[in-house]
Coordinates of N, CA and C in Angstrom, one line a residue:
M1 N 38.3 -9.0 -5.3 CA 38.0 -7.1 -5.7 C 37.1 -7.4 -4.9
P2 N 36.3 -6.1 -5.0 CA 35.7 -5.5 -3.6 C 34.4 -4.4 -4.3
T3 N 33.6 -4.5 -4.3 CA 32.5 -4.0 -5.3 C 31.6 -2.7 -4.5
T4 N 30.7 -1.8 -4.8 CA 30.5 -1.3 -4.3 C 28.1 -1.1 -4.9
T5 N 28.0 -1.9 -3.9 CA 26.2 -1.8 -5.2 C 25.7 -0.7 -4.4
T6 N 24.5 -0.5 -5.5 CA 23.3 0.8 -5.2 C 21.8 0.3 -6.0
I7 N 21.3 0.3 -4.8 CA 20.0 1.3 -5.9 C 19.9 2.1 -5.9
T8 N 18.9 2.2 -7.8 CA 19.5 2.9 -8.0 C 18.1 3.9 -9.3
Q9 N 17.3 3.0 -9.0 CA 16.5 3.5 -9.3 C 14.8 1.7 -8.5
N10 N 13.6 2.7 -7.6 CA 12.6 2.4 -7.0 C 11.5 2.9 -7.6
T11 N 11.0 2.1 -8.3 CA 9.2 3.6 -9.4 C 8.5 2.4 -9.5
P12 N 7.3 2.3 -9.6 CA 7.2 4.3 -8.6 C 6.6 4.3 -7.1
N13 N 7.2 5.4 -6.6 CA 7.6 5.6 -5.6 C 7.5 7.1 -5.0
P14 N 6.1 6.8 -4.4 CA 5.3 5.7 -3.5 C 4.9 5.3 -4.8
S15 N 3.9 4.2 -5.0 CA 2.6 3.3 -5.4 C 1.6 2.5 -4.5
V16 N 0.8 2.3 -5.0 CA -0.5 1.7 -4.1 C -0.4 0.1 -4.3
L17 N -1.3 -0.2 -3.3 CA -1.3 -1.6 -3.0 C -1.6 -2.6 -3.7
G18 N -0.3 -3.3 -4.8 CA -0.6 -4.6 -5.6 C 0.4 -3.7 -7.2
E19 N 0.6 -3.1 -6.6 CA 1.2 -1.8 -7.9 C 2.6 -3.0 -8.0
T20 N 2.5 -3.1 -9.4 CA 3.8 -3.9 -9.6 C 5.5 -2.4 -8.9
V21 N 6.0 -2.7 -8.6 CA 7.5 -1.8 -7.7 C 8.3 -2.5 -9.0
T22 N 9.5 -1.7 -9.4 CA 11.0 -2.6 -10.9 C 11.6 -1.5 -9.4
F23 N 12.2 -2.4 -9.0 CA 13.5 -2.4 -8.5 C 15.3 -2.2 -9.3
S24 N 16.0 -1.0 -9.6 CA 17.5 -1.6 -10.6 C 18.5 -1.3 -9.3
A25 N 19.3 -1.9 -9.7 CA 20.7 -1.8 -8.9 C 21.9 -1.9 -9.3
T26 N 23.5 -1.4 -9.6 CA 24.2 -1.6 -10.3 C 25.2 -1.7 -9.3
V27 N 26.4 -2.5 -9.6 CA 26.9 -3.0 -8.9 C 28.1 -2.6 -10.5
S28 N 29.1 -1.9 -9.1 CA 30.0 -0.7 -9.6 C 31.6 -1.7 -9.2
G29 N 32.4 -2.1 -10.1 CA 33.7 -3.0 -10.0 C 34.8 -2.9 -11.3
N30 N 35.8 -3.8 -11.2 CA 37.1 -3.2 -12.5 C 36.7 -4.4 -13.8
S31 N 37.6 -4.0 -14.4 CA 37.6 -5.1 -15.1 C 38.2 -6.7 -15.5
P32 N 37.2 -7.9 -15.8 CA 35.9 -7.0 -15.8 C 34.9 -7.3 -15.1
S33 N 34.1 -7.5 -15.6 CA 31.9 -7.2 -14.9 C 32.0 -8.1 -14.2
P34 N 31.3 -7.6 -13.1 CA 30.3 -8.4 -11.6 C 29.9 -8.8 -12.5
T35 N 29.9 -10.3 -12.2 CA 29.0 -11.4 -13.2 C 27.8 -12.0 -12.0
G36 N 26.5 -12.5 -12.2 CA 26.0 -13.4 -11.2 C 24.5 -12.7 -10.7
T37 N 24.1 -12.9 -9.8 CA 22.8 -12.3 -8.8 C 23.1 -11.1 -7.7
V38 N 22.5 -10.2 -8.3 CA 21.5 -9.1 -7.1 C 20.1 -9.9 -6.3
S39 N 20.7 -10.0 -5.0 CA 19.2 -9.9 -4.2 C 18.5 -8.9 -3.4
F40 N 16.7 -8.9 -3.2 CA 16.5 -7.6 -3.3 C 16.1 -8.2 -1.3
F41 N 15.9 -7.4 -0.6 CA 15.6 -7.6 0.4 C 14.7 -6.3 1.0
D42 N 13.2 -7.0 1.5 CA 13.0 -5.3 3.0 C 13.0 -5.9 3.8
G43 N 13.6 -5.3 4.5 CA 14.2 -6.0 5.6 C 15.1 -7.1 5.9
S44 N 14.7 -8.1 6.4 CA 15.5 -9.4 6.5 C 14.6 -10.6 5.6
T45 N 14.3 -10.1 4.3 CA 12.9 -10.4 3.9 C 13.2 -10.4 2.7
L46 N 14.0 -11.6 1.9 CA 13.6 -11.6 0.1 C 13.0 -11.8 -0.4
L47 N 12.7 -10.3 -1.1 CA 11.5 -10.8 -2.3 C 11.7 -10.9 -3.9
G48 N 13.3 -11.7 -4.0 CA 13.3 -11.8 -4.9 C 14.7 -11.0 -5.2
S49 N 15.5 -12.2 -6.8 CA 16.7 -11.5 -7.5 C 16.6 -11.2 -8.2
G50 N 17.9 -10.5 -9.0 CA 17.9 -10.1 -10.8 C 18.9 -10.7 -11.4
N51 N 19.0 -11.0 -11.9 CA 20.2 -11.1 -12.5 C 21.1 -10.0 -13.6
L52 N 22.2 -9.6 -12.8 CA 23.6 -9.0 -13.8 C 23.4 -8.2 -15.7
A53 N 23.4 -7.4 -16.4 CA 23.6 -7.5 -17.5 C 24.7 -6.2 -17.1
T54 N 25.6 -7.0 -18.0 CA 26.2 -5.0 -18.7 C 26.1 -4.7 -19.9
T55 N 24.8 -2.9 -20.2 CA 25.4 -2.0 -21.0 C 26.3 -0.7 -20.7
N56 N 26.5 -0.7 -21.7 CA 27.5 0.6 -22.0 C 28.6 0.7 -20.8
Q57 N 29.4 0.4 -20.4 CA 30.0 -0.4 -19.3 C 29.2 0.1 -17.8
I58 N 27.5 -0.9 -17.9 CA 27.0 -0.2 -16.2 C 26.4 -1.5 -16.4
T59 N 26.8 -2.0 -14.7 CA 26.9 -3.0 -15.0 C 24.6 -3.4 -13.5
K60 N 24.2 -4.1 -14.4 CA 23.1 -3.8 -13.6 C 22.8 -4.4 -13.4
A61 N 21.6 -4.9 -12.2 CA 20.3 -5.9 -11.9 C 18.8 -5.7 -12.3
V62 N 17.9 -5.9 -12.8 CA 16.4 -5.1 -12.4 C 15.2 -6.4 -12.0
F63 N 14.7 -5.5 -10.9 CA 13.5 -6.6 -10.2 C 12.2 -6.7 -10.3
S64 N 10.7 -6.7 -10.1 CA 9.3 -6.0 -9.8 C 9.3 -7.2 -8.8
Y65 N 7.8 -6.3 -8.2 CA 7.5 -6.9 -7.4 C 6.4 -5.8 -7.1
S66 N 5.0 -7.6 -6.4 CA 3.7 -6.9 -7.0 C 3.2 -6.6 -5.5
S67 N 3.7 -7.3 -4.2 CA 3.5 -8.2 -3.1 C 3.5 -7.0 -1.4
F68 N 3.6 -5.8 -1.5 CA 4.4 -5.3 -0.8 C 1.7 -5.6 0.4
T69 N 2.9 -4.7 1.7 CA 1.6 -4.7 2.3 C 1.8 -3.1 1.9
V70 N 0.9 -2.4 3.0 CA 0.7 -0.8 2.8 C 1.3 -0.7 4.4
G71 N 2.5 1.1 4.3 CA 3.7 0.8 4.5 C 4.4 1.1 3.9
S72 N 5.4 1.1 4.8 CA 6.6 2.0 4.2 C 7.6 0.8 4.7
H73 N 8.9 0.7 3.3 CA 9.1 -0.4 3.5 C 10.9 -0.7 2.7
S74 N 11.7 -0.9 4.1 CA 13.2 -0.6 3.3 C 13.3 -2.0 3.1
I75 N 14.6 -0.6 1.6 CA 15.0 -2.2 0.6 C 16.1 -2.2 0.6
T76 N 17.2 -3.7 0.2 CA 18.4 -3.4 0.1 C 18.7 -4.0 -1.0
A77 N 19.6 -4.0 -1.2 CA 20.1 -4.5 -2.9 C 21.5 -5.2 -1.9
V78 N 21.7 -7.0 -2.6 CA 22.7 -7.3 -1.6 C 23.8 -8.3 -3.1
Y79 N 24.7 -8.2 -3.4 CA 25.3 -8.4 -4.0 C 26.2 -9.6 -4.3
N80 N 25.6 -11.1 -4.6 CA 25.7 -12.1 -4.5 C 27.2 -13.1 -3.8
G81 N 28.5 -12.0 -5.2 CA 29.5 -12.2 -5.4 C 29.9 -12.8 -6.6
D82 N 30.5 -13.7 -6.8 CA 31.4 -14.1 -8.2 C 32.8 -14.5 -8.5
A83 N 33.6 -14.7 -8.7 CA 34.4 -15.8 -9.4 C 36.1 -14.6 -8.7
N84 N 35.1 -13.1 -8.8 CA 36.2 -12.8 -9.0 C 36.1 -11.2 -8.1
Y85 N 34.8 -11.1 -7.8 CA 34.1 -10.6 -7.1 C 33.4 -10.7 -5.6
T86 N 34.3 -9.4 -4.5 CA 33.1 -9.8 -3.7 C 32.1 -9.5 -3.0
G87 N 30.7 -10.2 -2.7 CA 29.8 -9.3 -2.2 C 29.1 -7.7 -1.7
S88 N 28.3 -7.3 -2.0 CA 28.5 -6.1 -1.2 C 26.8 -5.8 -1.4
T89 N 26.8 -5.2 0.4 CA 24.7 -4.3 0.2 C 25.4 -3.4 0.1
S90 N 24.2 -2.0 -0.8 CA 23.1 -1.0 -1.1 C 23.3 -0.8 0.4
L91 N 23.0 1.1 0.7 CA 22.6 1.6 1.7 C 20.8 1.3 1.2
P92 N 19.8 1.1 2.3 CA 18.5 1.2 2.3 C 18.0 2.3 1.5
V93 N 17.2 2.1 1.1 CA 15.9 3.3 -0.4 C 14.7 2.8 0.8
D94 N 13.9 3.6 1.2 CA 12.2 3.7 1.3 C 10.8 3.8 0.6
Q95 N 10.5 1.9 0.5 CA 10.1 1.6 -1.2 C 8.4 2.1 0.5
Q96 N 7.4 3.8 0.3 CA 5.9 3.9 0.7 C 4.7 3.1 -0.3
V97 N 4.5 2.7 0.2 CA 2.8 1.7 -0.2 C 2.4 2.4 0.3
N98 N 1.1 2.7 -0.5 CA -0.5 3.3 -0.1 C -1.3 2.3 0.7
N99 N -2.7 3.1 0.8 CA -3.9 2.6 -0.2 C -4.7 2.5 -1.6
A100 N -4.1 2.2 -1.7 CA -5.4 1.2 -3.9 C -6.5 2.1 -3.3
T101 N -7.7 3.0 -2.3 CA -8.6 3.0 -2.3 C -8.3 4.8 -1.4
T102 N -9.5 5.0 -1.6 CA -9.6 6.4 -0.5 C -11.5 6.6 -0.9
T103 N -11.6 6.5 0.0 CA -13.4 6.8 1.5 C -13.5 8.1 1.3
V104 N -15.2 8.4 0.8 CA -15.3 8.2 1.4 C -16.9 8.6 2.4
M105 N -17.4 9.6 2.8 CA -18.1 8.7 4.3 C -19.6 10.3 4.2
G106 N -20.4 10.5 4.9 CA -21.5 10.7 5.0 C -22.6 9.4 5.6
A107 N -23.3 11.7 6.4 CA -24.6 10.8 6.9 C -25.9 11.8 7.2
S108 N -27.0 11.2 6.2 CA -28.0 12.1 5.8 C -29.5 11.6 6.6
P109 N -30.0 12.6 7.2 CA -30.1 14.1 7.6 C -28.6 13.5 8.9
N110 N -28.6 15.0 8.8 CA -27.6 15.4 9.6 C -27.3 16.4 10.3
P111 N -27.6 17.4 10.7 CA -28.1 16.6 12.5 C -29.3 16.5 11.9
S112 N -29.2 14.8 13.6 CA -30.9 14.6 13.5 C -31.6 14.5 14.1
T113 N -32.3 14.7 14.5 CA -34.0 14.4 15.7 C -33.4 12.4 16.2
F114 N -33.9 12.1 17.5 CA -34.3 11.0 18.4 C -35.3 9.8 17.3
G115 N -34.9 9.2 17.4 CA -35.5 8.5 16.7 C -36.2 8.6 14.4
E116 N -35.3 9.6 14.9 CA -34.9 9.5 13.1 C -34.2 8.8 12.4
T117 N -34.7 8.4 10.9 CA -33.6 7.6 10.1 C -32.6 8.4 10.0
V118 N -31.2 8.2 9.8 CA -30.6 8.4 9.2 C -29.2 7.6 8.6
V119 N -29.0 8.2 8.0 CA -28.3 6.8 6.3 C -27.1 7.2 6.4
L120 N -26.8 6.1 7.2 CA -25.0 6.3 6.6 C -24.7 5.7 5.2
S121 N -23.5 6.4 5.2 CA -22.9 6.9 3.4 C -21.5 6.6 3.5
A122 N -21.1 5.6 2.9 CA -20.0 5.3 2.6 C -19.3 5.1 0.3
T123 N -18.5 6.1 -0.6 CA -18.5 5.0 -1.1 C -16.5 5.4 -1.2
V124 N -16.7 4.4 -1.8 CA -14.8 3.9 -2.0 C -14.7 3.8 -3.5
S125 N -13.4 4.8 -3.7 CA -13.0 4.7 -5.0 C -11.5 4.3 -5.4
V126 N -10.5 3.4 -6.6 CA -9.2 3.2 -6.4 C -9.3 4.5 -6.9
V127 N -7.2 4.2 -6.5 CA -6.7 5.5 -6.2 C -6.2 5.5 -7.6
S128 N -5.6 5.9 -9.3 CA -5.0 6.2 -9.6 C -3.2 5.4 -9.5
P129 N -2.3 4.7 -10.1 CA -3.3 4.0 -11.4 C -4.2 2.6 -10.9
G130 N -4.6 2.0 -9.9 CA -5.8 1.1 -10.1 C -7.2 1.2 -11.0
S131 N -7.8 0.9 -11.1 CA -8.8 0.6 -11.8 C -10.0 -0.2 -11.4
G132 N -10.7 -0.5 -11.7 CA -11.6 -0.8 -11.1 C -12.5 -0.7 -10.2
T133 N -13.6 -0.6 -10.0 CA -14.5 -0.9 -8.8 C -14.4 -1.8 -7.8
P134 N -13.9 -1.2 -6.3 CA -13.8 -2.3 -5.2 C -15.2 -2.7 -4.8
S135 N -15.4 -4.1 -4.5 CA -16.3 -4.7 -4.2 C -16.2 -5.6 -2.4
G136 N -16.9 -5.9 -1.5 CA -17.8 -6.1 -0.6 C -18.1 -5.3 0.4
G137 N -17.4 -5.5 0.8 CA -18.9 -4.9 2.3 C -18.1 -3.8 3.5
V138 N -18.3 -2.4 3.5 CA -19.0 -2.2 4.8 C -19.6 -2.0 6.2
T139 N -18.2 -2.1 7.0 CA -18.9 -2.1 8.4 C -18.2 -0.3 8.6
F140 N -20.1 -0.2 9.2 CA -20.4 1.2 10.3 C -19.9 1.0 11.7
N141 N -18.9 1.7 12.6 CA -19.0 2.4 13.9 C -19.8 3.5 14.5
D142 N -19.6 2.9 16.1 CA -19.8 4.0 17.0 C -18.9 4.2 17.4
G143 N -17.6 4.5 17.5 CA -16.8 4.9 17.9 C -16.7 3.0 18.1
S144 N -16.9 2.4 19.2 CA -16.5 0.9 18.9 C -17.6 0.6 19.3
T145 N -18.9 0.6 18.5 CA -19.9 -0.7 18.8 C -20.4 -0.7 17.1
T146 N -19.7 -1.4 16.9 CA -20.5 -1.8 16.2 C -22.1 -1.7 15.4
L147 N -22.7 -0.6 14.4 CA -24.1 -0.3 14.5 C -24.6 -1.6 12.5
G148 N -24.1 -1.7 11.7 CA -24.2 -2.3 11.1 C -23.1 -2.9 9.6
T149 N -23.8 -3.7 8.4 CA -22.6 -3.1 7.4 C -23.5 -3.0 5.8
G150 N -22.4 -2.6 5.3 CA -23.3 -2.3 4.5 C -22.6 -2.8 3.1
T151 N -23.4 -3.1 1.8 CA -22.3 -3.5 0.6 C -22.3 -3.1 -0.2
L152 N -20.4 -3.2 -0.6 CA -20.9 -1.7 -1.8 C -21.4 -2.6 -3.6
N153 N -21.7 -1.2 -3.9 CA -22.4 -1.6 -4.9 C -21.9 -1.6 -5.9
G154 N -22.1 -2.2 -7.1 CA -21.3 -1.8 -8.0 C -20.6 0.0 -9.1
S155 N -21.3 1.1 -8.1 CA -20.0 2.0 -8.1 C -19.4 2.6 -6.8
G156 N -19.3 1.4 -6.0 CA -18.5 1.1 -4.8 C -19.3 2.2 -4.2
F157 N -20.7 2.6 -4.5 CA -21.1 2.7 -2.8 C -22.1 2.2 -2.0
A158 N -21.8 1.9 -1.0 CA -23.0 1.9 0.1 C -23.6 2.4 1.5
S159 N -25.0 1.5 1.5 CA -25.3 2.9 2.9 C -26.2 1.6 3.8
L160 N -26.2 2.0 4.8 CA -26.5 1.5 6.2 C -27.5 2.7 7.2
P161 N -29.2 2.6 6.7 CA -30.1 3.1 7.9 C -30.6 2.6 8.8
I162 N -30.0 3.9 9.6 CA -30.6 3.2 11.2 C -31.1 4.3 11.6
N163 N -31.9 4.0 13.5 CA -32.4 4.3 13.6 C -32.1 4.3 14.5
S164 N -31.3 4.2 16.0 CA -30.6 3.6 16.9 C -29.7 5.0 18.4
L165 N -29.4 6.8 17.1 CA -28.5 6.4 17.3 C -29.1 7.8 18.5
S166 N -28.1 7.0 19.8 CA -29.1 7.8 21.4 C -28.8 9.4 21.6
V167 N -29.0 10.2 22.5 CA -30.0 11.4 22.4 C -28.6 11.9 23.0
I168 N -27.7 13.1 22.4 CA -26.4 13.7 23.5 C -26.7 14.7 23.9
I169 N -26.8 15.0 25.4 CA -27.2 16.0 25.9 C -25.9 15.5 28.4
P170 N -26.2 16.9 27.8 CA -25.5 18.0 27.7 C -25.1 18.8 27.1
D171 N -24.0 17.8 26.8 CA -22.7 18.1 26.5 C -22.8 18.4 24.5
P172 N -22.2 19.1 24.1 CA -22.9 19.1 22.7 C -21.5 18.6 22.0
L173 N -20.1 18.7 23.0 CA -19.1 17.9 22.5 C -18.2 16.5 22.5
L174 N -20.5 15.8 23.0 CA -20.0 14.4 23.1 C -20.6 14.3 21.6
L175 N -19.9 14.1 21.1 CA -20.9 13.1 19.3 C -20.2 12.3 19.3
H176 N -21.4 11.9 18.1 CA -21.6 10.1 17.9 C -20.4 10.1 16.0
S177 N -19.1 9.8 16.9 CA -18.0 9.0 16.2 C -17.6 8.3 15.0
I178 N -18.8 7.8 13.9 CA -19.2 6.9 12.5 C -17.1 7.1 12.6
R179 N -17.1 5.2 12.3 CA -16.3 5.0 11.7 C -16.3 3.4 10.5
L180 N -15.2 3.6 10.0 CA -15.9 2.4 9.0 C -14.7 1.7 9.0
L181 N -15.5 0.3 8.9 CA -13.7 -0.5 8.8 C -14.1 -1.2 6.7
I182 N -13.3 -1.3 5.5 CA -14.2 -2.1 5.1 C -13.4 -3.4 4.5
H183 N -13.6 -3.3 3.9 CA -13.6 -5.2 3.6 C -13.6 -5.1 2.4
H184 N -12.8 -5.1 1.6 CA -12.9 -5.5 0.2 C -13.0 -7.0 -0.4
R185 N -13.2 -7.3 -1.6 CA -12.9 -8.1 -1.8 C -11.9 -8.8 -3.4
H186 N -12.0 -7.6 -3.5 CA -11.1 -7.3 -5.2 C -10.5 -6.3 -5.4
L187 N -9.5 -5.8 -5.5 CA -9.0 -4.6 -6.3 C -7.7 -4.7 -7.6
F188 N -8.5 -3.3 -7.9 CA -8.1 -3.5 -9.9 C -7.0 -2.9 -10.1
L189 N -5.6 -4.1 -10.7 CA -4.6 -2.7 -11.2 C -5.4 -2.7 -12.6

């Protein structure tokens, strides 16, 4: 007999990197209730499976996953069928996974004079529901040129004093474009 599979829950959505996301999928069929498993996929990649259980005439499987990468993920649930029912595949649902940190960057003094030491700084903090303090390093770049690396301290702060920025004359639109590359050692949830 045919079935219909529907993802009824993917929470939280959006989630942050490393956070556990719980998926529920219902499988509709006649009596008796469908049995077996539902497999959950990210595109064509199998994430795992959940066993079907029927409560109050609703047959569903629940599965939790925490190893997503940052970005958008197209999740489908596939009922594998049993002796009475054929398998079915849900429509995809989007699971958005965001970075677990935010970064605030600064430079002091700004503006500066030629040869003056400028302290570049970055503060990296964890986005809720994450917790803890990021550790690792921050690489400071001026466009495609690496200026140096600072180590995050126990407060998530890194700095880099430099005195090698060139003078930009005469076009005031040509400014130094300082960017960061963050190297985390630990993210806590």
